[in-house]
């Protein structure tokens, strides 16, 4: 199966699952699609466990083994997901709630990581699997960060207070960076490294502060370009270039690309509604296309 065929299959499945969820299940899209995907996955496992399904199981294994999930998720999809979430978050609200956001994103992510790890360790032992606690912690670090678009959607759906919405949305954005750094530390330990407390602190500072600085610079430069054009195709393309090119640059500089791309998205997001001499920096048509485009990108991811 070629990369184009694989991506085509995933997009077709995402579209069908979204339709089924919207038509019948009526859950938030990301949750509904996940539940349908889990159900289909269990069905495929059952089919593959039969003698007649053995060839299908082998083919599926070859396809999965051909995908580098580290590159696809941490160095690909995450850039678009985080930028889409940050683009719609109000910076003023985020600054007002900075203390709970920082506490939740740092301590909440670490606590969630160890809770998930403990449950996974106990669960795998109960079914006869032998996974080390370090491997379970690695999984906890990977799974603990939340999807900001899902959080925002659920908050709006239940009519949550604006303050709570800002806290949870801000935390859900920044916990991706914290989770990514924690993931790398545990991965280094599993690979035979011996990270010290000082080394971990330096890694956190370099990744977080370095990523924020590069993200701010990239977002500021993109805003300068956006102010000089009034063509929504060009402006949408500039934001796409920022999310993908900025993430790749921060990866290359070995700073936290998740945190950096969140900062860049926050900076660009504020210019969507800002006025200069009573005139919007971005036209209404551009803002509508920009919002629609990034909502669609998030749903596809």
mmCIF file of C-alpha atoms in Angstrom:
data_model
loop_
_atom_site.group_PDB
_atom_site.id
_atom_site.type_symbol
_atom_site.label_atom_id
_atom_site.label_comp_id
_atom_site.label_asym_id
_atom_site.label_seq_id
_atom_site.Cartn_x
_atom_site.Cartn_y
_atom_site.Cartn_z
ATOM 1 C CA UNK A 1 0.000 0.000 0.000
ATOM 2 C CA UNK A 2 1.435 3.379 -1.033
ATOM 3 C CA UNK A 3 1.397 6.446 1.232
ATOM 4 C CA UNK A 4 -1.300 8.034 -0.947
ATOM 5 C CA UNK A 5 -3.472 4.928 -0.669
ATOM 6 C CA UNK A 6 -2.980 4.773 3.100
ATOM 7 C CA UNK A 7 -3.879 8.458 3.576
ATOM 8 C CA UNK A 8 -6.870 8.032 1.246
ATOM 9 C CA UNK A 9 -8.174 5.094 3.305
ATOM 10 C CA UNK A 10 -7.780 7.080 6.545
ATOM 11 C CA UNK A 11 -9.599 10.124 5.132
ATOM 12 C CA UNK A 12 -12.432 7.944 3.781
ATOM 13 C CA UNK A 13 -12.798 6.214 7.169
ATOM 14 C CA UNK A 14 -12.725 9.549 9.010
ATOM 15 C CA UNK A 15 -15.455 10.909 6.729
ATOM 16 C CA UNK A 16 -17.651 7.826 7.141
ATOM 17 C CA UNK A 17 -17.170 7.718 10.916
ATOM 18 C CA UNK A 18 -17.955 11.444 11.170
ATOM 19 C CA UNK A 19 -21.146 10.925 9.180
ATOM 20 C CA UNK A 20 -22.240 7.962 11.318
ATOM 21 C CA UNK A 21 -21.539 9.879 14.501
ATOM 22 C CA UNK A 22 -23.365 13.007 13.326
ATOM 23 C CA UNK A 23 -26.325 11.031 11.992
ATOM 24 C CA UNK A 24 -26.841 8.436 14.714
ATOM 25 C CA UNK A 25 -24.538 8.669 17.775
ATOM 26 C CA UNK A 26 -24.522 12.485 18.132
ATOM 27 C CA UNK A 27 -21.426 12.747 20.354
ATOM 28 C CA UNK A 28 -18.696 15.409 19.914
ATOM 29 C CA UNK A 29 -16.954 14.499 16.674
ATOM 30 C CA UNK A 30 -13.571 13.478 18.080
ATOM 31 C CA UNK A 31 -15.172 11.313 20.778
ATOM 32 C CA UNK A 32 -17.701 9.702 18.432
ATOM 33 C CA UNK A 33 -15.092 8.918 15.777
ATOM 34 C CA UNK A 34 -12.784 7.433 18.423
ATOM 35 C CA UNK A 35 -15.538 5.131 19.757
ATOM 36 C CA UNK A 36 -16.452 3.905 16.265
ATOM 37 C CA UNK A 37 -12.769 3.347 15.465
ATOM 38 C CA UNK A 38 -12.297 1.342 18.682
ATOM 39 C CA UNK A 39 -15.310 -0.801 17.859
ATOM 40 C CA UNK A 40 -14.088 -1.462 14.328
ATOM 41 C CA UNK A 41 -10.584 -2.227 15.618
ATOM 42 C CA UNK A 42 -11.942 -4.867 18.021
ATOM 43 C CA UNK A 43 -13.982 -6.395 15.194
ATOM 44 C CA UNK A 44 -10.917 -6.560 12.949
ATOM 45 C CA UNK A 45 -8.893 -8.213 15.727
ATOM 46 C CA UNK A 46 -11.590 -10.872 16.122
ATOM 47 C CA UNK A 47 -11.667 -11.491 12.360
ATOM 48 C CA UNK A 48 -7.877 -11.674 12.236
ATOM 49 C CA UNK A 49 -7.790 -14.280 15.016
ATOM 50 C CA UNK A 50 -9.638 -16.822 12.845
ATOM 51 C CA UNK A 51 -7.791 -19.078 10.356
ATOM 52 C CA UNK A 52 -9.590 -17.449 7.433
ATOM 53 C CA UNK A 53 -8.565 -13.997 8.662
ATOM 54 C CA UNK A 54 -4.849 -14.802 8.991
ATOM 55 C CA UNK A 55 -3.863 -13.297 5.584
ATOM 56 C CA UNK A 56 -5.784 -10.141 6.435
ATOM 57 C CA UNK A 57 -4.061 -9.938 9.850
ATOM 58 C CA UNK A 58 -0.618 -10.275 8.233
ATOM 59 C CA UNK A 59 -1.406 -7.573 5.676
ATOM 60 C CA UNK A 60 -2.675 -5.234 8.407
ATOM 61 C CA UNK A 61 0.483 -5.865 10.441
ATOM 62 C CA UNK A 62 2.674 -4.939 7.446
ATOM 63 C CA UNK A 63 0.772 -1.693 6.929
ATOM 64 C CA UNK A 64 0.998 -0.692 10.613
ATOM 65 C CA UNK A 65 4.681 -1.588 10.837
ATOM 66 C CA UNK A 66 5.400 0.611 7.814
ATOM 67 C CA UNK A 67 4.113 3.723 9.643
ATOM 68 C CA UNK A 68 6.540 5.707 11.797
ATOM 69 C CA UNK A 69 4.069 6.878 14.420
ATOM 70 C CA UNK A 70 6.649 9.081 16.161
ATOM 71 C CA UNK A 71 7.135 11.085 12.970
ATOM 72 C CA UNK A 72 3.479 11.017 11.897
ATOM 73 C CA UNK A 73 2.043 12.156 15.238
ATOM 74 C CA UNK A 74 4.685 14.074 17.208
ATOM 75 C CA UNK A 75 6.342 15.636 14.155
ATOM 76 C CA UNK A 76 3.396 16.037 11.802
ATOM 77 C CA UNK A 77 -0.217 15.997 12.921
ATOM 78 C CA UNK A 78 0.496 17.668 16.267
ATOM 79 C CA UNK A 79 1.648 20.863 14.533
ATOM 80 C CA UNK A 80 -1.715 21.344 12.824
ATOM 81 C CA UNK A 81 -3.781 20.270 15.844
ATOM 82 C CA UNK A 82 -2.070 22.664 18.249
ATOM 83 C CA UNK A 83 -2.118 25.624 15.868
ATOM 84 C CA UNK A 84 -5.839 25.123 15.222
ATOM 85 C CA UNK A 85 -6.543 25.090 18.951
ATOM 86 C CA UNK A 86 -4.379 28.108 19.794
ATOM 87 C CA UNK A 87 -5.830 30.180 16.955
ATOM 88 C CA UNK A 88 -9.228 30.376 18.670
ATOM 89 C CA UNK A 89 -8.088 31.014 22.256
ATOM 90 C CA UNK A 90 -8.342 34.514 23.738
ATOM 91 C CA UNK A 91 -4.904 35.597 25.029
ATOM 92 C CA UNK A 92 -6.391 38.098 27.502
ATOM 93 C CA UNK A 93 -8.472 35.357 29.142
ATOM 94 C CA UNK A 94 -5.458 33.054 29.159
ATOM 95 C CA UNK A 95 -3.275 35.638 30.932
ATOM 96 C CA UNK A 96 -5.927 36.169 33.599
ATOM 97 C CA UNK A 97 -5.980 32.429 34.282
ATOM 98 C CA UNK A 98 -2.223 31.874 33.931
ATOM 99 C CA UNK A 99 -1.729 30.421 37.457
ATOM 100 C CA UNK A 100 -4.323 27.609 37.249
ATOM 101 C CA UNK A 101 -3.323 26.953 33.628
ATOM 102 C CA UNK A 102 0.339 26.468 34.593
ATOM 103 C CA UNK A 103 -0.525 24.332 37.624
ATOM 104 C CA UNK A 104 -2.904 22.134 35.633
ATOM 105 C CA UNK A 105 -0.657 21.796 32.588
ATOM 106 C CA UNK A 106 2.450 20.851 34.598
ATOM 107 C CA UNK A 107 1.321 19.041 37.742
ATOM 108 C CA UNK A 108 -1.936 17.801 36.234
ATOM 109 C CA UNK A 109 -0.146 16.208 33.278
ATOM 110 C CA UNK A 110 2.469 14.538 35.500
ATOM 111 C CA UNK A 111 -0.217 13.272 37.913
ATOM 112 C CA UNK A 112 -2.339 11.956 35.050
ATOM 113 C CA UNK A 113 0.725 10.230 33.573
ATOM 114 C CA UNK A 114 1.355 8.234 36.752
ATOM 115 C CA UNK A 115 -2.339 7.437 37.316
ATOM 116 C CA UNK A 116 -2.628 6.072 33.763
ATOM 117 C CA UNK A 117 0.652 4.189 34.195
ATOM 118 C CA UNK A 118 -0.527 2.576 37.436
ATOM 119 C CA UNK A 119 -3.857 1.516 35.931
ATOM 120 C CA UNK A 120 -2.158 0.149 32.820
ATOM 121 C CA UNK A 121 0.419 -1.744 34.876
ATOM 122 C CA UNK A 122 -2.299 -3.350 37.007
ATOM 123 C CA UNK A 123 -4.518 -4.020 33.984
ATOM 124 C CA UNK A 124 -1.825 -5.701 31.902
ATOM 125 C CA UNK A 125 -0.769 -7.856 34.855
ATOM 126 C CA UNK A 126 -4.399 -8.901 35.359
ATOM 127 C CA UNK A 127 -4.636 -10.247 31.800
ATOM 128 C CA UNK A 128 -1.238 -11.955 31.878
ATOM 129 C CA UNK A 129 0.881 -9.365 30.035
ATOM 130 C CA UNK A 130 4.247 -8.376 31.473
ATOM 131 C CA UNK A 131 4.927 -4.693 30.857
ATOM 132 C CA UNK A 132 7.496 -2.778 32.874
ATOM 133 C CA UNK A 133 6.402 0.226 34.901
ATOM 134 C CA UNK A 134 8.703 2.438 32.774
ATOM 135 C CA UNK A 135 6.861 1.377 29.620
ATOM 136 C CA UNK A 136 3.536 2.109 31.307
ATOM 137 C CA UNK A 137 4.790 5.567 32.338
ATOM 138 C CA UNK A 138 5.845 6.177 28.728
ATOM 139 C CA UNK A 139 2.303 5.348 27.589
ATOM 140 C CA UNK A 140 0.876 7.595 30.321
ATOM 141 C CA UNK A 141 2.971 10.527 29.112
ATOM 142 C CA UNK A 142 1.797 9.910 25.553
ATOM 143 C CA UNK A 143 -1.916 9.660 26.365
ATOM 144 C CA UNK A 144 -2.360 12.277 29.123
ATOM 145 C CA UNK A 145 -2.318 15.494 27.004
ATOM 146 C CA UNK A 146 -5.822 16.394 25.837
ATOM 147 C CA UNK A 147 -7.201 17.685 22.541
ATOM 148 C CA UNK A 148 -7.934 21.444 22.916
ATOM 149 C CA UNK A 149 -10.634 21.496 20.228
ATOM 150 C CA UNK A 150 -12.548 18.690 21.973
ATOM 151 C CA UNK A 151 -12.289 20.527 25.290
ATOM 152 C CA UNK A 152 -13.548 23.792 23.796
ATOM 153 C CA UNK A 153 -16.398 22.004 22.023
ATOM 154 C CA UNK A 154 -17.584 20.242 25.172
ATOM 155 C CA UNK A 155 -17.311 23.433 27.276
ATOM 156 C CA UNK A 156 -19.467 25.371 24.797
ATOM 157 C CA UNK A 157 -21.938 22.513 24.514
ATOM 158 C CA UNK A 158 -22.620 22.335 28.266
ATOM 159 C CA UNK A 159 -22.560 26.124 28.741
ATOM 160 C CA UNK A 160 -19.572 26.149 31.104
ATOM 161 C CA UNK A 161 -18.522 29.463 32.717
ATOM 162 C CA UNK A 162 -16.087 31.510 30.618
ATOM 163 C CA UNK A 163 -13.386 31.305 33.299
ATOM 164 C CA UNK A 164 -13.523 27.506 33.458
ATOM 165 C CA UNK A 165 -13.491 27.338 29.660
ATOM 166 C CA UNK A 166 -10.334 29.496 29.501
ATOM 167 C CA UNK A 167 -8.593 27.420 32.186
ATOM 168 C CA UNK A 168 -9.277 24.050 30.592
ATOM 169 C CA UNK A 169 -8.633 25.234 27.036
ATOM 170 C CA UNK A 170 -5.323 26.836 28.026
ATOM 171 C CA UNK A 171 -4.276 23.764 29.988
ATOM 172 C CA UNK A 172 -5.174 21.446 27.131
ATOM 173 C CA UNK A 173 -2.891 23.415 24.803
ATOM 174 C CA UNK A 174 0.175 23.667 27.030
ATOM 175 C CA UNK A 175 -0.012 20.137 28.419
ATOM 176 C CA UNK A 176 0.999 18.838 24.978
ATOM 177 C CA UNK A 177 4.400 20.510 25.362
ATOM 178 C CA UNK A 178 4.809 19.266 28.935
ATOM 179 C CA UNK A 179 3.745 15.760 27.932
ATOM 180 C CA UNK A 180 6.151 15.733 24.977
ATOM 181 C CA UNK A 181 9.117 16.732 27.164
ATOM 182 C CA UNK A 182 8.173 14.180 29.838
ATOM 183 C CA UNK A 183 7.797 11.546 27.118
ATOM 184 C CA UNK A 184 11.336 12.250 25.837
ATOM 185 C CA UNK A 185 12.807 12.035 29.351
ATOM 186 C CA UNK A 186 11.191 8.631 29.994
ATOM 187 C CA UNK A 187 12.183 7.445 26.509
ATOM 188 C CA UNK A 188 15.802 8.381 27.215
ATOM 189 C CA UNK A 189 15.685 6.428 30.448
ATOM 190 C CA UNK A 190 14.282 3.371 28.649
ATOM 191 C CA UNK A 191 17.000 3.656 25.991
ATOM 192 C CA UNK A 192 19.692 3.328 28.638
ATOM 193 C CA UNK A 193 20.270 6.950 29.595
ATOM 194 C CA UNK A 194 20.393 8.179 33.179
ATOM 195 C CA UNK A 195 18.653 11.592 33.331
ATOM 196 C CA UNK A 196 19.454 13.583 36.494
ATOM 197 C CA UNK A 197 17.214 16.133 38.213
ATOM 198 C CA UNK A 198 19.431 18.941 36.918
ATOM 199 C CA UNK A 199 19.388 17.505 33.423
ATOM 200 C CA UNK A 200 15.606 17.229 33.447
ATOM 201 C CA UNK A 201 15.272 20.837 34.707
ATOM 202 C CA UNK A 202 17.625 22.095 31.988
ATOM 203 C CA UNK A 203 15.744 20.129 29.331
ATOM 204 C CA UNK A 204 12.419 21.578 30.477
ATOM 205 C CA UNK A 205 13.793 25.143 30.523
ATOM 206 C CA UNK A 206 15.516 24.847 27.146
ATOM 207 C CA UNK A 207 12.569 23.184 25.468
ATOM 208 C CA UNK A 208 9.862 25.406 26.953
ATOM 209 C CA UNK A 209 11.564 28.822 26.898
ATOM 210 C CA UNK A 210 13.352 28.183 23.617
ATOM 211 C CA UNK A 211 10.159 26.987 21.966
ATOM 212 C CA UNK A 212 8.183 29.976 23.255
ATOM 213 C CA UNK A 213 10.818 32.428 21.987
ATOM 214 C CA UNK A 214 11.004 30.922 18.494
ATOM 215 C CA UNK A 215 7.214 30.621 18.323
ATOM 216 C CA UNK A 216 6.775 34.280 19.291
ATOM 217 C CA UNK A 217 9.258 35.390 16.623
ATOM 218 C CA UNK A 218 7.628 33.250 13.923
ATOM 219 C CA UNK A 219 4.130 34.461 14.868
ATOM 220 C CA UNK A 220 5.225 38.117 14.891
ATOM 221 C CA UNK A 221 6.829 37.807 11.436
ATOM 222 C CA UNK A 222 3.705 36.125 10.038
ATOM 223 C CA UNK A 223 1.498 38.882 11.464
ATOM 224 C CA UNK A 224 3.611 41.500 9.676
ATOM 225 C CA UNK A 225 2.995 39.664 6.395
ATOM 226 C CA UNK A 226 -0.739 39.233 7.065
ATOM 227 C CA UNK A 227 -1.174 42.979 7.597
ATOM 228 C CA UNK A 228 0.177 43.732 4.111
ATOM 229 C CA UNK A 229 -2.213 41.615 2.035
ATOM 230 C CA UNK A 230 -5.987 41.374 1.678
ATOM 231 C CA UNK A 231 -6.369 38.045 -0.071
ATOM 232 C CA UNK A 232 -7.747 35.177 1.957
ATOM 233 C CA UNK A 233 -6.028 32.475 -0.136
ATOM 234 C CA UNK A 234 -2.627 34.016 0.573
ATOM 235 C CA UNK A 235 -3.437 34.631 4.234
ATOM 236 C CA UNK A 236 -4.658 31.068 4.827
ATOM 237 C CA UNK A 237 -1.524 29.778 3.096
ATOM 238 C CA UNK A 238 0.668 31.955 5.337
ATOM 239 C CA UNK A 239 -0.891 30.472 8.482
ATOM 240 C CA UNK A 240 -0.444 26.961 7.067
ATOM 241 C CA UNK A 241 3.209 27.762 6.342
ATOM 242 C CA UNK A 242 3.634 29.060 9.898
ATOM 243 C CA UNK A 243 2.205 25.925 11.510
ATOM 244 C CA UNK A 244 4.171 23.454 9.378
ATOM 245 C CA UNK A 245 7.364 25.404 8.676
ATOM 246 C CA UNK A 246 7.553 26.805 12.206
ATOM 247 C CA UNK A 247 7.132 23.359 13.759
ATOM 248 C CA UNK A 248 9.812 21.882 11.490
ATOM 249 C CA UNK A 249 12.190 24.748 12.328
ATOM 250 C CA UNK A 250 11.695 24.322 16.079
ATOM 251 C CA UNK A 251 12.240 20.580 15.749
ATOM 252 C CA UNK A 252 15.497 21.302 13.934
ATOM 253 C CA UNK A 253 16.565 23.761 16.657
ATOM 254 C CA UNK A 254 15.809 21.139 19.349
ATOM 255 C CA UNK A 255 13.357 23.319 21.262
ATOM 256 C CA UNK A 256 9.764 22.437 22.171
ATOM 257 C CA UNK A 257 7.859 22.650 18.908
ATOM 258 C CA UNK A 258 4.470 21.988 20.610
ATOM 259 C CA UNK A 259 4.895 24.939 23.000
ATOM 260 C CA UNK A 260 6.333 27.132 20.237
ATOM 261 C CA UNK A 261 3.499 26.474 17.808
ATOM 262 C CA UNK A 262 0.934 27.205 20.552
ATOM 263 C CA UNK A 263 2.591 30.595 21.170
ATOM 264 C CA UNK A 264 2.655 31.319 17.428
ATOM 265 C CA UNK A 265 -1.029 30.379 17.122
ATOM 266 C CA UNK A 266 -1.974 32.610 20.068
ATOM 267 C CA UNK A 267 -0.188 35.599 18.495
ATOM 268 C CA UNK A 268 -1.803 35.122 15.086
ATOM 269 C CA UNK A 269 -5.184 34.456 16.707
ATOM 270 C CA UNK A 270 -5.236 37.888 18.360
ATOM 271 C CA UNK A 271 -4.829 39.616 14.992
ATOM 272 C CA UNK A 272 -7.974 37.942 13.663
ATOM 273 C CA UNK A 273 -10.147 40.491 15.496
ATOM 274 C CA UNK A 274 -7.714 43.350 16.203
ATOM 275 C CA UNK A 275 -8.415 46.855 14.921
ATOM 276 C CA UNK A 276 -5.918 49.392 13.558
ATOM 277 C CA UNK A 277 -7.297 52.942 13.378
ATOM 278 C CA UNK A 278 -10.819 51.497 13.595
ATOM 279 C CA UNK A 279 -10.254 49.072 10.688
ATOM 280 C CA UNK A 280 -9.901 45.282 11.174
ATOM 281 C CA UNK A 281 -6.398 43.984 10.464
ATOM 282 C CA UNK A 282 -7.992 40.981 8.747
ATOM 283 C CA UNK A 283 -11.161 41.420 6.714
ATOM 284 C CA UNK A 284 -14.354 39.630 7.726
ATOM 285 C CA UNK A 285 -14.113 37.406 4.641
ATOM 286 C CA UNK A 286 -10.551 36.405 5.530
ATOM 287 C CA UNK A 287 -11.464 35.650 9.147
ATOM 288 C CA UNK A 288 -14.389 33.472 8.058
ATOM 289 C CA UNK A 289 -12.214 31.509 5.639
ATOM 290 C CA UNK A 290 -9.392 31.246 8.175
ATOM 291 C CA UNK A 291 -11.693 29.891 10.900
ATOM 292 C CA UNK A 292 -13.435 27.462 8.542
ATOM 293 C CA UNK A 293 -10.162 26.189 7.118
ATOM 294 C CA UNK A 294 -8.577 25.474 10.497
ATOM 295 C CA UNK A 295 -11.739 23.903 11.915
ATOM 296 C CA UNK A 296 -11.742 21.517 8.939
ATOM 297 C CA UNK A 297 -8.030 20.758 9.310
ATOM 298 C CA UNK A 298 -8.566 19.903 12.976
ATOM 299 C CA UNK A 299 -11.481 17.595 12.175
ATOM 300 C CA UNK A 300 -9.432 15.785 9.499
ATOM 301 C CA UNK A 301 -6.487 15.337 11.864
#
